[in-house]
Short mmCIF file of C-alpha atoms and ligand atoms in Angstrom, two decimals:
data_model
loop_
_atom_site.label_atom_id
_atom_site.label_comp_id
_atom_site.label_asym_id
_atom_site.label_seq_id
_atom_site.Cartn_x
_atom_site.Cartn_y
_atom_site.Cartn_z
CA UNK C 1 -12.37 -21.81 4.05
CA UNK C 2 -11.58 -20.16 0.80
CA UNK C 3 -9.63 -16.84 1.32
CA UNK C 4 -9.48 -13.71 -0.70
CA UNK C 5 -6.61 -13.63 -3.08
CA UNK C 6 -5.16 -10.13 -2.59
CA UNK C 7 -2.03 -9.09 -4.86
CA UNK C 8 0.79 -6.83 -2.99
CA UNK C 9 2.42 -3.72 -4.30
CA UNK C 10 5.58 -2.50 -2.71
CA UNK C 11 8.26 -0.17 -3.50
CA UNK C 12 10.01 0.61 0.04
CA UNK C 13 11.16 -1.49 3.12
CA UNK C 14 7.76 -3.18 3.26
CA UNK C 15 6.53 -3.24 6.94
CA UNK C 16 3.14 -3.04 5.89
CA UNK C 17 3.45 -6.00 3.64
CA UNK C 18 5.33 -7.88 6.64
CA UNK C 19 1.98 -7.00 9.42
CA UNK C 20 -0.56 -8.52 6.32
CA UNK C 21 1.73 -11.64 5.98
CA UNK C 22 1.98 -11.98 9.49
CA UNK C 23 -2.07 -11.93 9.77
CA UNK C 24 -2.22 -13.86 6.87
CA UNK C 25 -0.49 -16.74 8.90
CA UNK C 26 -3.85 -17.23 11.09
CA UNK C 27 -5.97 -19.77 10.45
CA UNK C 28 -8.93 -17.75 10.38
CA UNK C 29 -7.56 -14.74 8.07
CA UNK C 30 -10.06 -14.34 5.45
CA UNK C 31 -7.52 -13.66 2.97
CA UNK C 32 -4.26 -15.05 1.36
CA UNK C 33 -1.37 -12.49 -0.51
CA UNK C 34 -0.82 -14.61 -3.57
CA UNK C 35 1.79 -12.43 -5.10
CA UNK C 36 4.21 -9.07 -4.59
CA UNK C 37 4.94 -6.99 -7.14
CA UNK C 38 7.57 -4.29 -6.93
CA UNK C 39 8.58 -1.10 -9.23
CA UNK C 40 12.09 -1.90 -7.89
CA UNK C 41 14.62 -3.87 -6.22
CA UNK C 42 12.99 -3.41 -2.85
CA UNK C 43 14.27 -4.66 0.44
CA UNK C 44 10.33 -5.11 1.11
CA UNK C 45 10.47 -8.42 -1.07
CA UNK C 46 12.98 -9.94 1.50
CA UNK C 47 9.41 -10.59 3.25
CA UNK C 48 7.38 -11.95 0.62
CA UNK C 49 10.67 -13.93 -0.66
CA UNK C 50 10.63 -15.60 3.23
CA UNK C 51 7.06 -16.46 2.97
CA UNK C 52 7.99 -17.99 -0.07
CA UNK C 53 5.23 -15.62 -2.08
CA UNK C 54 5.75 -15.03 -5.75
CA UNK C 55 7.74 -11.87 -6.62
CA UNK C 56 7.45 -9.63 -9.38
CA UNK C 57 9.73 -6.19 -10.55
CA UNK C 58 8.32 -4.28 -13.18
CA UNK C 59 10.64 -1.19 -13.56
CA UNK C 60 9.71 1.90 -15.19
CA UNK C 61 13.29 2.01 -17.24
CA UNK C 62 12.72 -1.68 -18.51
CA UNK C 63 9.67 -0.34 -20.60
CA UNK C 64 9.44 2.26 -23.43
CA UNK C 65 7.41 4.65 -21.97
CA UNK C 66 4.91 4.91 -19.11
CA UNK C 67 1.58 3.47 -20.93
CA UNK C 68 4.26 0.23 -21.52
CA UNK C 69 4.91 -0.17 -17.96
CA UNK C 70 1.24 0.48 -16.74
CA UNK C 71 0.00 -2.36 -19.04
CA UNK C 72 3.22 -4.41 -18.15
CA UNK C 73 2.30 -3.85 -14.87
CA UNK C 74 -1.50 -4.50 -15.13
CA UNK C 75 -0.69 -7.82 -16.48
CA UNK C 76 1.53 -8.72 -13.31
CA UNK C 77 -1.56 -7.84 -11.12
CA UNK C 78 -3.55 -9.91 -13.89
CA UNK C 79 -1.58 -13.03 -13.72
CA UNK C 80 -1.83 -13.06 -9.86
CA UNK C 81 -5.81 -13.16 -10.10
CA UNK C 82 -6.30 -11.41 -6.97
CA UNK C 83 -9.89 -10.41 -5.89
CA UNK C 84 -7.93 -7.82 -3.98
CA UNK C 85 -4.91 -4.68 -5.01
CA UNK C 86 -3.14 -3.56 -2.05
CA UNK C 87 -1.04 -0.58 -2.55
CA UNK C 88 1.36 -0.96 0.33
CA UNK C 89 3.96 1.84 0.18
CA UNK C 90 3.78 1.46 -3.85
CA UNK C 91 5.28 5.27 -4.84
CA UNK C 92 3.85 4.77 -8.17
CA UNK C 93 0.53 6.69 -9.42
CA UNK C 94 -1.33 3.39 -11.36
CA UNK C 95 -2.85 4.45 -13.98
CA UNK C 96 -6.19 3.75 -16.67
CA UNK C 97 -4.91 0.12 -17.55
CA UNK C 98 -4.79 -1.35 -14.00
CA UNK C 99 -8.12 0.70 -13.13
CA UNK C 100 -10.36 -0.29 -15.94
CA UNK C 101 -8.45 -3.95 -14.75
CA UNK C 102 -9.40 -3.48 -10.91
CA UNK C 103 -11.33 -0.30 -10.39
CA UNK C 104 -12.92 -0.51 -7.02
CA UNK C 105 -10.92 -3.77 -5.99
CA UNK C 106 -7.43 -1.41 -4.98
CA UNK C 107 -6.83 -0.26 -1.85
CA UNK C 108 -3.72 2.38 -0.91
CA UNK C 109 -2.33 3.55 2.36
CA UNK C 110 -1.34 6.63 3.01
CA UNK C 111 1.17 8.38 5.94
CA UNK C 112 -1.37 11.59 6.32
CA UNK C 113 -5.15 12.23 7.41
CA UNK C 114 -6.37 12.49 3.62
CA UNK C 115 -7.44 14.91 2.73
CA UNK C 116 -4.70 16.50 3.78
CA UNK C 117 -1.36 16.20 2.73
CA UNK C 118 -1.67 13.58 -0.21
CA UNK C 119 1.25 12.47 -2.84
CA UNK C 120 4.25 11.40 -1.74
CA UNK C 121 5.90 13.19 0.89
CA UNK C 122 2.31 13.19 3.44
CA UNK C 123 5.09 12.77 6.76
CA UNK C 124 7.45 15.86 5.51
CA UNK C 125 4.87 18.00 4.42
CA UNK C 126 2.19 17.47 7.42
CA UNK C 127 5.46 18.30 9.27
CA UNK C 128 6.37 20.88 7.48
CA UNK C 129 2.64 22.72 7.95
CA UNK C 130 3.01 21.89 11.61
CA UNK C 131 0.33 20.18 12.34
CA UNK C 132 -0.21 19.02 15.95
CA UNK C 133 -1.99 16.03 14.48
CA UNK C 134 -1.70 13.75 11.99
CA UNK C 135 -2.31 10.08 11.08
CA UNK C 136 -2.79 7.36 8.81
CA UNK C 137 -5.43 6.95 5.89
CA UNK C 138 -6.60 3.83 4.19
CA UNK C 139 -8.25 4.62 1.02
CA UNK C 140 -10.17 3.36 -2.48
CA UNK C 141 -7.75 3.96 -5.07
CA UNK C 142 -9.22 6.20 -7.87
CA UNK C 143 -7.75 8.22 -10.87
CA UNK C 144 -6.33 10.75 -8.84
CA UNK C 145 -3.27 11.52 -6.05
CA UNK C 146 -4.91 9.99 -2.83
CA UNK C 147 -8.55 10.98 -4.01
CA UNK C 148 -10.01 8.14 -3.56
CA UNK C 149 -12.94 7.42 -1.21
CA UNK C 150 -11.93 7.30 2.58
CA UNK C 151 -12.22 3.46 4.08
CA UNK C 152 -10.10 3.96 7.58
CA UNK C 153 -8.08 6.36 9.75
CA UNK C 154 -5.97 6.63 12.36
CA UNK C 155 -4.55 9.78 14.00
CA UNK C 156 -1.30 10.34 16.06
CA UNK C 157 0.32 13.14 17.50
CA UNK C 158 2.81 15.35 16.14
CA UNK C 159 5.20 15.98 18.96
CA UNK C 160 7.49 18.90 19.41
CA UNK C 161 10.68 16.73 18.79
CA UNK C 162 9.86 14.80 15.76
CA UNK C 163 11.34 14.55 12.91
CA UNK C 164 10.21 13.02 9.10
CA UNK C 165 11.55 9.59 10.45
CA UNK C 166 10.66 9.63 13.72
CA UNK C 167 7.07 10.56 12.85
CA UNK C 168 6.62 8.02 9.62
CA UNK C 169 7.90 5.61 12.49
CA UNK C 170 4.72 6.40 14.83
CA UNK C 171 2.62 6.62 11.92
CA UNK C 172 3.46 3.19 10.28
CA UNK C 173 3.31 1.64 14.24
CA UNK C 174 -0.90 2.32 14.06
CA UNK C 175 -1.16 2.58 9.59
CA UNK C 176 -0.12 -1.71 9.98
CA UNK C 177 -2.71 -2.85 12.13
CA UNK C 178 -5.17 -0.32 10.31
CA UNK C 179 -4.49 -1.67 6.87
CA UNK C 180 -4.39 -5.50 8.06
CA UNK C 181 -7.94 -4.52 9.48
CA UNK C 182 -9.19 -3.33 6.01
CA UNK C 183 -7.91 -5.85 3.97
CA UNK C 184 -9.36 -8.52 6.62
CA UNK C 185 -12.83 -6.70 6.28
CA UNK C 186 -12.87 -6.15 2.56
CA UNK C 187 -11.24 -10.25 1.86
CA UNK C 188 -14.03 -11.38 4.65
CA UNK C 189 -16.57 -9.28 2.77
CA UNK C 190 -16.31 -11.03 -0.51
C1 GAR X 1 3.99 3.82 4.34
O1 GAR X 1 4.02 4.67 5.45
C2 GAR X 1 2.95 4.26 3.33
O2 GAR X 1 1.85 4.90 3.91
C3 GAR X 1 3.74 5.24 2.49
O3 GAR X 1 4.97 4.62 2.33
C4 GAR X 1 5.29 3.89 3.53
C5 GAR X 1 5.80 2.54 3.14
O4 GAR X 1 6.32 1.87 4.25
N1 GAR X 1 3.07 5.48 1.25
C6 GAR X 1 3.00 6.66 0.67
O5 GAR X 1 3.58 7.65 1.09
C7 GAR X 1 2.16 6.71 -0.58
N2 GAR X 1 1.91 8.05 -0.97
P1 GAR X 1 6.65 0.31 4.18
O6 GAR X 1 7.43 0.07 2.89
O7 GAR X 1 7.50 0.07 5.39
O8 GAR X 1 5.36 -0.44 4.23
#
């Protein structure tokens, strides 16, 4: 069986990275991360570095400006050949170079029911707002802040107790399995 390459970008503690590597370790997963890229030191890449997947950091301050580091970036992704961009907790906006590169091939998820709630606080402010109900959104990455057409969603309660991390905790608990689902549809569909 060939499997969809799909290229990994990270910037946090990675738990949605770990759920796809742990499908990825089927037999019959239609897909196969071939690379994680990072915009920092992350403690995310402790997982890719134990599957013994290839690791990239491209850091904003390593580059001149921000068009630098988008086409630094876009050449990471590049030299990964992945059928597949997975945004997975990347706090990044990508921007023209990577989309002209993979426009309609990058996926991001997203701790809010888009549309509400997008950039990069979606568990604060949903919290803020109080909201009884909230969720998880995995979308088609476009040119703007979580924009992008809607592929998946999950909701989950907001209870009277929570707080940010106690929330983004419930949230991420149904966003894994809900991304690993995409990503095994979109791989299986190509
Ligand atoms: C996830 O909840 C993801 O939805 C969110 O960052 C978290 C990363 O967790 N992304 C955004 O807020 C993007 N705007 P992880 O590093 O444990 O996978």
């Amino acid at each position: 069986m060939t499997r969809t390459p799909v290229a990994v970008l990270i910037s946090g503690t990675g738990s949605n990275l770990a759920a796809l590597l742990r499908a990825a370790q089927e037999p019959t997963c239609p897909y196969a991360v071939v690379g994680v890229i990072a915009d920092r030191e992350a403690s995310g890449l402790e997982h890719a570095r134990g599957a013994g997947i290839p690791i990239e950091v491209v850091r904003l301050a390593d580059h001149a400006d921000r068009a630098a580091w988008d086409r630094a970036l876009t050449a990471a992704v590049t030299r990964l050949e992945p059928e597949l961009v997975v945004l997975a907790g990347f706090m990044k906006l990508v921007g023209p170079p990577l989309l002209a590169a993979f426009g309609g091939r990058i996926i991001n998820t997203h701790p809010a029911l888009l549309p509400a709630f997008p950039g990069a606080h979606g568990v604060r402010d949903a919290l803020a707002h109080g909201v009884k109900i909230t969720g998880a959104s995995v979308i088609e990455v476009d040119a703007g802040v979580d924009t992008g057409r809607i592929l998946a969603q999950t909701a989950v309660d907001v209870l009277e107790t929570d707080t940010e991390d106690t929330l983004h905790e419930r949230i991420k608990a149904v966003e894994q399995p809900l991304l690993v689902d995409v990503v095994r549809r979109l791989a299986a569909a190509r």
